[in-house]
Amino acid sequence: MRRTSWRGAGLAIVVTAMALIASACQRTEVVLYDRTKTPNLAQRYVTRDGSDRYTLKLGPGAVRVDAPGTNVSTEYGSTTRSVIWPPSTRAVTDQQSCASWTDSRGANVQQGIALRVRIDGSRFRTIVVAKNIVYGANWQMNVYTWDSARSPYFKTHGAVSLRKPFELNDRPRPLPWKVCARVEGRVVRVKGWRSNQSEPGWTNPDHTGSVTLPPEWVYAGKAGWYAGHIPPGGTIGMGALRTSTWESQPDS
């Protein structure tokens, strides 16, 4: 006579129950900011050269970040960096931000995505995914964290190579580039594709990658964008701005 393994039976019951729960709930993307919203963006400098500044020109789902010609930093020496986000959106833990990097002017300008932007009194925190500007490998997306209460305030946690969509003959392809970054729990995922390509899925190995952050970087914040190293008279253009989160909905 064959004996029934209660341990095996219990495991089967648990697996079946989890499958039923997963099938009963579907995640739905909820848009927080896009071209249908009234243009409204805040800016915070994470580093700054003296009194150098950036000006924002807003449009529906778009922003142009300009460095006035009166800025004093040299063309190759600007260390001014800023985070830009829609302040009227709600703070969430799991989130996504996307943009089309449409155009730029100036050597070594740096476009990026900001995640979990949060201000607590004088403390400012954010996760940034930014285009690499060292050694010409612009197709590498570096993952940083900034925390004004930490020393050092700036740390690098890893990088995602998007060589397949953004490199040709060891040189970066011309803009526009389309980039999304999302953070769920401790994991930051990055996706990139060119404007003449269909948007790839998040499991496409040629267009995506991930970096895992320390556990203290799991908290609610707001999603936005990043612009840095713009020389005097330089500019960064971004369109198709979109931030979102997800909600679980029961299957009907």
PDB file of C-alpha atoms in Angstrom:
ATOM      1  CA  MET A   1       0.000   0.000   0.000  1.00  0.00           C
ATOM      2  CA  ARG A   2       1.294   3.450  -0.930  1.00  0.00           C
ATOM      3  CA  ARG A   3       1.654   5.880   1.976  1.00  0.00           C
ATOM      4  CA  THR A   4       0.643   9.495   1.664  1.00  0.00           C
ATOM      5  CA  SER A   5       3.322  11.990   2.648  1.00  0.00           C
ATOM      6  CA  TRP A   6       1.638  14.621   4.809  1.00  0.00           C
ATOM      7  CA  ARG A   7       4.624  16.896   4.320  1.00  0.00           C
ATOM      8  CA  GLY A   8       4.292  16.615   0.532  1.00  0.00           C
ATOM      9  CA  ALA A   9       0.534  17.046   0.698  1.00  0.00           C
ATOM     10  CA  GLY A  10       0.895  20.151   2.878  1.00  0.00           C
ATOM     11  CA  LEU A  11       3.378  21.669   0.476  1.00  0.00           C
ATOM     12  CA  ALA A  12       1.058  21.009  -2.452  1.00  0.00           C
ATOM     13  CA  ILE A  13      -1.798  22.722  -0.601  1.00  0.00           C
ATOM     14  CA  VAL A  14       0.360  25.799   0.120  1.00  0.00           C
ATOM     15  CA  VAL A  15       1.542  26.039  -3.499  1.00  0.00           C
ATOM     16  CA  THR A  16      -2.014  25.674  -4.779  1.00  0.00           C
ATOM     17  CA  ALA A  17      -3.271  28.341  -2.355  1.00  0.00           C
ATOM     18  CA  MET A  18      -0.536  30.776  -3.424  1.00  0.00           C
ATOM     19  CA  ALA A  19      -1.352  30.175  -7.083  1.00  0.00           C
ATOM     20  CA  LEU A  20      -5.031  30.884  -6.413  1.00  0.00           C
ATOM     21  CA  ILE A  21      -4.183  34.125  -4.591  1.00  0.00           C
ATOM     22  CA  ALA A  22      -1.891  35.241  -7.408  1.00  0.00           C
ATOM     23  CA  SER A  23      -4.523  34.492 -10.027  1.00  0.00           C
ATOM     24  CA  ALA A  24      -7.188  36.329  -8.019  1.00  0.00           C
ATOM     25  CA  CYS A  25      -5.229  39.613  -7.978  1.00  0.00           C
ATOM     26  CA  GLN A  26      -3.770  41.465 -10.936  1.00  0.00           C
ATOM     27  CA  ARG A  27      -1.374  44.391 -10.750  1.00  0.00           C
ATOM     28  CA  THR A  28      -2.601  47.480 -12.552  1.00  0.00           C
ATOM     29  CA  GLU A  29      -0.306  50.368 -13.456  1.00  0.00           C
ATOM     30  CA  VAL A  30      -1.494  53.713 -12.095  1.00  0.00           C
ATOM     31  CA  VAL A  31      -0.132  56.821 -13.820  1.00  0.00           C
ATOM     32  CA  LEU A  32       0.970  59.574 -11.419  1.00  0.00           C
ATOM     33  CA  TYR A  33       2.314  62.143 -13.916  1.00  0.00           C
ATOM     34  CA  ASP A  34       2.331  62.420 -17.706  1.00  0.00           C
ATOM     35  CA  ARG A  35       1.454  64.827 -20.516  1.00  0.00           C
ATOM     36  CA  THR A  36      -2.193  64.911 -19.424  1.00  0.00           C
ATOM     37  CA  LYS A  37      -1.245  66.569 -16.104  1.00  0.00           C
ATOM     38  CA  THR A  38      -0.667  70.283 -15.598  1.00  0.00           C
ATOM     39  CA  PRO A  39       3.096  70.856 -16.015  1.00  0.00           C
ATOM     40  CA  ASN A  40       4.504  71.352 -12.524  1.00  0.00           C
ATOM     41  CA  LEU A  41       8.023  70.308 -11.518  1.00  0.00           C
ATOM     42  CA  ALA A  42      10.198  71.042  -8.500  1.00  0.00           C
ATOM     43  CA  GLN A  43      13.996  71.124  -8.610  1.00  0.00           C
ATOM     44  CA  ARG A  44      16.608  70.351  -5.963  1.00  0.00           C
ATOM     45  CA  TYR A  45      20.376  70.618  -6.420  1.00  0.00           C
ATOM     46  CA  VAL A  46      22.269  67.625  -5.063  1.00  0.00           C
ATOM     47  CA  THR A  47      25.610  69.283  -5.863  1.00  0.00           C
ATOM     48  CA  ARG A  48      26.277  72.819  -7.031  1.00  0.00           C
ATOM     49  CA  ASP A  49      29.129  74.935  -8.378  1.00  0.00           C
ATOM     50  CA  GLY A  50      28.880  78.128  -6.328  1.00  0.00           C
ATOM     51  CA  SER A  51      25.687  79.929  -7.320  1.00  0.00           C
ATOM     52  CA  ASP A  52      25.359  78.208 -10.717  1.00  0.00           C
ATOM     53  CA  ARG A  53      21.781  77.316 -11.523  1.00  0.00           C
ATOM     54  CA  TYR A  54      19.549  75.554 -14.028  1.00  0.00           C
ATOM     55  CA  THR A  55      16.296  76.930 -15.395  1.00  0.00           C
ATOM     56  CA  LEU A  56      13.332  74.723 -16.286  1.00  0.00           C
ATOM     57  CA  LYS A  57      11.053  75.258 -19.266  1.00  0.00           C
ATOM     58  CA  LEU A  58       7.975  73.085 -18.888  1.00  0.00           C
ATOM     59  CA  GLY A  59       5.552  71.713 -21.431  1.00  0.00           C
ATOM     60  CA  PRO A  60       2.978  68.901 -21.446  1.00  0.00           C
ATOM     61  CA  GLY A  61       5.004  65.867 -20.392  1.00  0.00           C
ATOM     62  CA  ALA A  62       8.268  67.637 -21.222  1.00  0.00           C
ATOM     63  CA  VAL A  63      11.033  69.700 -19.669  1.00  0.00           C
ATOM     64  CA  ARG A  64      14.045  71.594 -20.974  1.00  0.00           C
ATOM     65  CA  VAL A  65      16.860  72.132 -18.482  1.00  0.00           C
ATOM     66  CA  ASP A  66      19.082  75.092 -19.408  1.00  0.00           C
ATOM     67  CA  ALA A  67      22.328  76.279 -17.852  1.00  0.00           C
ATOM     68  CA  PRO A  68      22.509  80.081 -18.274  1.00  0.00           C
ATOM     69  CA  GLY A  69      25.592  81.470 -19.979  1.00  0.00           C
ATOM     70  CA  THR A  70      26.277  83.435 -16.790  1.00  0.00           C
ATOM     71  CA  ASN A  71      27.149  80.223 -14.914  1.00  0.00           C
ATOM     72  CA  VAL A  72      30.820  80.254 -14.008  1.00  0.00           C
ATOM     73  CA  SER A  73      31.744  76.580 -14.325  1.00  0.00           C
ATOM     74  CA  THR A  74      33.873  75.633 -17.331  1.00  0.00           C
ATOM     75  CA  GLU A  75      32.584  73.532 -20.198  1.00  0.00           C
ATOM     76  CA  TYR A  76      34.231  70.392 -18.832  1.00  0.00           C
ATOM     77  CA  GLY A  77      34.100  71.227 -15.153  1.00  0.00           C
ATOM     78  CA  SER A  78      30.447  71.640 -14.190  1.00  0.00           C
ATOM     79  CA  THR A  79      29.570  69.597 -11.117  1.00  0.00           C
ATOM     80  CA  THR A  80      26.095  71.074 -10.687  1.00  0.00           C
ATOM     81  CA  ARG A  81      23.537  68.261 -10.530  1.00  0.00           C
ATOM     82  CA  SER A  82      19.794  68.514  -9.959  1.00  0.00           C
ATOM     83  CA  VAL A  83      16.819  66.283  -9.312  1.00  0.00           C
ATOM     84  CA  ILE A  84      13.459  67.237 -10.838  1.00  0.00           C
ATOM     85  CA  TRP A  85      10.091  65.804  -9.847  1.00  0.00           C
ATOM     86  CA  PRO A  86       6.350  66.576  -9.811  1.00  0.00           C
ATOM     87  CA  PRO A  87       5.680  67.647  -6.195  1.00  0.00           C
ATOM     88  CA  SER A  88       1.917  67.136  -6.394  1.00  0.00           C
ATOM     89  CA  THR A  89       2.157  63.368  -6.917  1.00  0.00           C
ATOM     90  CA  ARG A  90       1.749  61.011  -3.981  1.00  0.00           C
ATOM     91  CA  ALA A  91       4.677  59.247  -2.347  1.00  0.00           C
ATOM     92  CA  VAL A  92       4.838  55.502  -3.026  1.00  0.00           C
ATOM     93  CA  THR A  93       7.410  52.789  -2.394  1.00  0.00           C
ATOM     94  CA  ASP A  94       7.279  50.886  -5.690  1.00  0.00           C
ATOM     95  CA  GLN A  95       7.423  53.198  -8.681  1.00  0.00           C
ATOM     96  CA  GLN A  96       8.569  53.802 -12.237  1.00  0.00           C
ATOM     97  CA  SER A  97       9.786  56.831 -14.168  1.00  0.00           C
ATOM     98  CA  CYS A  98      10.295  57.115 -17.934  1.00  0.00           C
ATOM     99  CA  ALA A  99      11.570  59.760 -20.344  1.00  0.00           C
ATOM    100  CA  SER A 100      12.700  60.274 -23.892  1.00  0.00           C
ATOM    101  CA  TRP A 101      16.083  62.001 -23.897  1.00  0.00           C
ATOM    102  CA  THR A 102      15.375  64.077 -26.967  1.00  0.00           C
ATOM    103  CA  ASP A 103      18.405  66.342 -27.380  1.00  0.00           C
ATOM    104  CA  SER A 104      21.280  68.041 -25.581  1.00  0.00           C
ATOM    105  CA  ARG A 105      23.987  70.650 -26.048  1.00  0.00           C
ATOM    106  CA  GLY A 106      27.338  70.649 -24.259  1.00  0.00           C
ATOM    107  CA  ALA A 107      30.066  68.126 -23.559  1.00  0.00           C
ATOM    108  CA  ASN A 108      29.434  65.554 -20.821  1.00  0.00           C
ATOM    109  CA  VAL A 109      25.842  66.537 -20.030  1.00  0.00           C
ATOM    110  CA  GLN A 110      24.208  63.839 -17.922  1.00  0.00           C
ATOM    111  CA  GLN A 111      20.565  62.791 -18.179  1.00  0.00           C
ATOM    112  CA  GLY A 112      18.908  60.468 -15.705  1.00  0.00           C
ATOM    113  CA  ILE A 113      15.946  59.155 -13.766  1.00  0.00           C
ATOM    114  CA  ALA A 114      15.243  59.927 -10.094  1.00  0.00           C
ATOM    115  CA  LEU A 115      13.394  57.500  -7.824  1.00  0.00           C
ATOM    116  CA  ARG A 116      12.115  57.731  -4.234  1.00  0.00           C
ATOM    117  CA  VAL A 117      12.764  61.461  -3.976  1.00  0.00           C
ATOM    118  CA  ARG A 118      12.053  62.331  -0.338  1.00  0.00           C
ATOM    119  CA  ILE A 119      12.474  65.373   1.902  1.00  0.00           C
ATOM    120  CA  ASP A 120      12.249  65.045   5.696  1.00  0.00           C
ATOM    121  CA  GLY A 121      12.997  68.435   7.200  1.00  0.00           C
ATOM    122  CA  SER A 122      16.559  69.234   6.137  1.00  0.00           C
ATOM    123  CA  ARG A 123      17.242  65.672   4.977  1.00  0.00           C
ATOM    124  CA  PHE A 124      17.082  64.940   1.245  1.00  0.00           C
ATOM    125  CA  ARG A 125      17.259  61.445  -0.220  1.00  0.00           C
ATOM    126  CA  THR A 126      16.964  60.016  -3.711  1.00  0.00           C
ATOM    127  CA  ILE A 127      17.994  57.121  -5.938  1.00  0.00           C
ATOM    128  CA  VAL A 128      19.368  58.216  -9.326  1.00  0.00           C
ATOM    129  CA  VAL A 129      19.913  56.225 -12.508  1.00  0.00           C
ATOM    130  CA  ALA A 130      22.170  58.365 -14.726  1.00  0.00           C
ATOM    131  CA  LYS A 131      23.980  58.080 -18.045  1.00  0.00           C
ATOM    132  CA  ASN A 132      27.679  57.423 -17.590  1.00  0.00           C
ATOM    133  CA  ILE A 133      29.887  60.297 -18.832  1.00  0.00           C
ATOM    134  CA  VAL A 134      33.342  58.757 -18.233  1.00  0.00           C
ATOM    135  CA  TYR A 135      35.489  57.284 -21.046  1.00  0.00           C
ATOM    136  CA  GLY A 136      32.683  57.814 -23.583  1.00  0.00           C
ATOM    137  CA  ALA A 137      30.690  54.785 -22.403  1.00  0.00           C
ATOM    138  CA  ASN A 138      27.416  56.715 -22.352  1.00  0.00           C
ATOM    139  CA  TRP A 139      25.393  53.508 -22.807  1.00  0.00           C
ATOM    140  CA  GLN A 140      26.174  52.499 -19.219  1.00  0.00           C
ATOM    141  CA  MET A 141      23.537  53.545 -16.687  1.00  0.00           C
ATOM    142  CA  ASN A 142      25.010  54.119 -13.224  1.00  0.00           C
ATOM    143  CA  VAL A 143      22.893  53.663 -10.103  1.00  0.00           C
ATOM    144  CA  TYR A 144      23.592  56.164  -7.303  1.00  0.00           C
ATOM    145  CA  THR A 145      22.081  57.167  -3.990  1.00  0.00           C
ATOM    146  CA  TRP A 146      22.190  60.624  -2.409  1.00  0.00           C
ATOM    147  CA  ASP A 147      21.485  61.194   1.273  1.00  0.00           C
ATOM    148  CA  SER A 148      22.240  64.593   2.791  1.00  0.00           C
ATOM    149  CA  ALA A 149      22.357  63.009   6.265  1.00  0.00           C
ATOM    150  CA  ARG A 150      25.089  60.548   5.258  1.00  0.00           C
ATOM    151  CA  SER A 151      28.833  60.928   4.885  1.00  0.00           C
ATOM    152  CA  PRO A 152      29.718  60.489   2.128  1.00  0.00           C
ATOM    153  CA  TYR A 153      26.401  61.799   0.851  1.00  0.00           C
ATOM    154  CA  PHE A 154      26.919  60.166  -2.572  1.00  0.00           C
ATOM    155  CA  LYS A 155      27.439  56.457  -3.304  1.00  0.00           C
ATOM    156  CA  THR A 156      27.570  54.302  -6.427  1.00  0.00           C
ATOM    157  CA  HIS A 157      25.895  50.887  -6.176  1.00  0.00           C
ATOM    158  CA  GLY A 158      26.409  49.408  -9.626  1.00  0.00           C
ATOM    159  CA  ALA A 159      25.575  49.892 -13.274  1.00  0.00           C
ATOM    160  CA  VAL A 160      23.467  48.496 -16.097  1.00  0.00           C
ATOM    161  CA  SER A 161      24.971  48.218 -19.586  1.00  0.00           C
ATOM    162  CA  LEU A 162      22.615  49.198 -22.412  1.00  0.00           C
ATOM    163  CA  ARG A 163      25.265  48.695 -25.074  1.00  0.00           C
ATOM    164  CA  LYS A 164      22.923  46.843 -27.427  1.00  0.00           C
ATOM    165  CA  PRO A 165      20.490  49.721 -28.035  1.00  0.00           C
ATOM    166  CA  PHE A 166      22.768  52.717 -27.449  1.00  0.00           C
ATOM    167  CA  GLU A 167      26.242  51.837 -28.836  1.00  0.00           C
ATOM    168  CA  LEU A 168      27.531  51.560 -32.393  1.00  0.00           C
ATOM    169  CA  ASN A 169      31.209  51.017 -33.259  1.00  0.00           C
ATOM    170  CA  ASP A 170      32.253  51.901 -29.689  1.00  0.00           C
ATOM    171  CA  ARG A 171      30.482  55.253 -29.874  1.00  0.00           C
ATOM    172  CA  PRO A 172      27.140  56.308 -28.395  1.00  0.00           C
ATOM    173  CA  ARG A 173      24.281  56.423 -30.866  1.00  0.00           C
ATOM    174  CA  PRO A 174      22.654  59.824 -31.386  1.00  0.00           C
ATOM    175  CA  LEU A 175      19.614  60.865 -29.378  1.00  0.00           C
ATOM    176  CA  PRO A 176      16.742  60.421 -28.847  1.00  0.00           C
ATOM    177  CA  TRP A 177      17.043  57.587 -26.334  1.00  0.00           C
ATOM    178  CA  LYS A 178      14.099  56.209 -24.400  1.00  0.00           C
ATOM    179  CA  VAL A 179      14.802  55.138 -20.817  1.00  0.00           C
ATOM    180  CA  CYS A 180      12.687  53.799 -17.959  1.00  0.00           C
ATOM    181  CA  ALA A 181      13.770  52.909 -14.431  1.00  0.00           C
ATOM    182  CA  ARG A 182      11.677  51.250 -11.750  1.00  0.00           C
ATOM    183  CA  VAL A 183      12.278  50.332  -8.155  1.00  0.00           C
ATOM    184  CA  GLU A 184      10.458  47.554  -6.329  1.00  0.00           C
ATOM    185  CA  GLY A 185      11.681  46.781  -2.839  1.00  0.00           C
ATOM    186  CA  ARG A 186      15.486  46.841  -2.998  1.00  0.00           C
ATOM    187  CA  VAL A 187      15.782  46.189  -6.748  1.00  0.00           C
ATOM    188  CA  VAL A 188      16.291  48.949  -9.331  1.00  0.00           C
ATOM    189  CA  ARG A 189      15.613  47.879 -12.921  1.00  0.00           C
ATOM    190  CA  VAL A 190      16.598  49.894 -15.977  1.00  0.00           C
ATOM    191  CA  LYS A 191      15.327  49.600 -19.556  1.00  0.00           C
ATOM    192  CA  GLY A 192      16.441  51.425 -22.701  1.00  0.00           C
ATOM    193  CA  TRP A 193      15.556  51.492 -26.396  1.00  0.00           C
ATOM    194  CA  ARG A 194      15.851  53.800 -29.404  1.00  0.00           C
ATOM    195  CA  SER A 195      13.010  55.858 -30.793  1.00  0.00           C
ATOM    196  CA  ASN A 196      12.736  53.678 -33.907  1.00  0.00           C
ATOM    197  CA  GLN A 197      12.345  50.525 -31.813  1.00  0.00           C
ATOM    198  CA  SER A 198       9.306  49.045 -30.099  1.00  0.00           C
ATOM    199  CA  GLU A 199       9.424  49.209 -26.321  1.00  0.00           C
ATOM    200  CA  PRO A 200      11.005  45.968 -25.067  1.00  0.00           C
ATOM    201  CA  GLY A 201       9.757  43.933 -22.141  1.00  0.00           C
ATOM    202  CA  TRP A 202      11.405  44.030 -18.733  1.00  0.00           C
ATOM    203  CA  THR A 203      12.832  40.531 -19.239  1.00  0.00           C
ATOM    204  CA  ASN A 204      14.633  41.356 -22.505  1.00  0.00           C
ATOM    205  CA  PRO A 205      18.347  40.824 -21.684  1.00  0.00           C
ATOM    206  CA  ASP A 206      19.547  43.129 -24.484  1.00  0.00           C
ATOM    207  CA  HIS A 207      17.611  46.118 -23.188  1.00  0.00           C
ATOM    208  CA  THR A 208      17.386  45.700 -19.397  1.00  0.00           C
ATOM    209  CA  GLY A 209      19.385  45.114 -16.244  1.00  0.00           C
ATOM    210  CA  SER A 210      19.138  45.498 -12.485  1.00  0.00           C
ATOM    211  CA  VAL A 211      21.035  46.620  -9.384  1.00  0.00           C
ATOM    212  CA  THR A 212      20.170  45.720  -5.780  1.00  0.00           C
ATOM    213  CA  LEU A 213      20.348  48.438  -3.112  1.00  0.00           C
ATOM    214  CA  PRO A 214      20.925  48.156   0.653  1.00  0.00           C
ATOM    215  CA  PRO A 215      17.732  47.597   2.715  1.00  0.00           C
ATOM    216  CA  GLU A 216      17.663  51.177   4.086  1.00  0.00           C
ATOM    217  CA  TRP A 217      16.739  52.437   0.607  1.00  0.00           C
ATOM    218  CA  VAL A 218      13.253  50.958   0.767  1.00  0.00           C
ATOM    219  CA  TYR A 219      10.867  53.798   1.649  1.00  0.00           C
ATOM    220  CA  ALA A 220       8.081  55.866   0.088  1.00  0.00           C
ATOM    221  CA  GLY A 221       9.070  58.781  -2.139  1.00  0.00           C
ATOM    222  CA  LYS A 222       8.304  60.440  -5.459  1.00  0.00           C
ATOM    223  CA  ALA A 223       9.574  59.591  -8.923  1.00  0.00           C
ATOM    224  CA  GLY A 224      11.107  62.098 -11.325  1.00  0.00           C
ATOM    225  CA  TRP A 225      14.202  62.862 -13.393  1.00  0.00           C
ATOM    226  CA  TYR A 226      17.798  64.035 -13.142  1.00  0.00           C
ATOM    227  CA  ALA A 227      20.014  66.508 -15.037  1.00  0.00           C
ATOM    228  CA  GLY A 228      23.660  67.238 -14.330  1.00  0.00           C
ATOM    229  CA  HIS A 229      26.994  68.561 -15.619  1.00  0.00           C
ATOM    230  CA  ILE A 230      25.388  71.050 -18.032  1.00  0.00           C
ATOM    231  CA  PRO A 231      28.000  73.658 -19.044  1.00  0.00           C
ATOM    232  CA  PRO A 232      27.170  77.371 -19.375  1.00  0.00           C
ATOM    233  CA  GLY A 233      24.868  77.763 -22.359  1.00  0.00           C
ATOM    234  CA  GLY A 234      24.167  74.043 -22.456  1.00  0.00           C
ATOM    235  CA  THR A 235      20.813  72.282 -22.367  1.00  0.00           C
ATOM    236  CA  ILE A 236      19.069  68.955 -21.866  1.00  0.00           C
ATOM    237  CA  GLY A 237      15.702  68.166 -23.429  1.00  0.00           C
ATOM    238  CA  MET A 238      13.390  65.450 -22.131  1.00  0.00           C
ATOM    239  CA  GLY A 239       9.953  64.431 -23.398  1.00  0.00           C
ATOM    240  CA  ALA A 240       7.389  61.676 -22.816  1.00  0.00           C
ATOM    241  CA  LEU A 241       7.802  62.214 -19.063  1.00  0.00           C
ATOM    242  CA  ARG A 242       5.797  59.661 -17.135  1.00  0.00           C
ATOM    243  CA  THR A 243       5.756  58.340 -13.578  1.00  0.00           C
ATOM    244  CA  SER A 244       3.605  55.539 -12.240  1.00  0.00           C
ATOM    245  CA  THR A 245       3.038  52.950  -9.546  1.00  0.00           C
ATOM    246  CA  TRP A 246       1.027  49.727  -9.314  1.00  0.00           C
ATOM    247  CA  GLU A 247      -2.055  48.632  -7.446  1.00  0.00           C
ATOM    248  CA  SER A 248      -3.413  45.131  -6.948  1.00  0.00           C
ATOM    249  CA  GLN A 249      -6.905  44.644  -8.303  1.00  0.00           C
ATOM    250  CA  PRO A 250      -9.070  41.553  -7.677  1.00  0.00           C
ATOM    251  CA  ASP A 251      -9.983  39.608 -10.765  1.00  0.00           C
ATOM    252  CA  SER A 252     -13.582  40.205 -11.772  1.00  0.00           C
TER     253      SER A 252
END
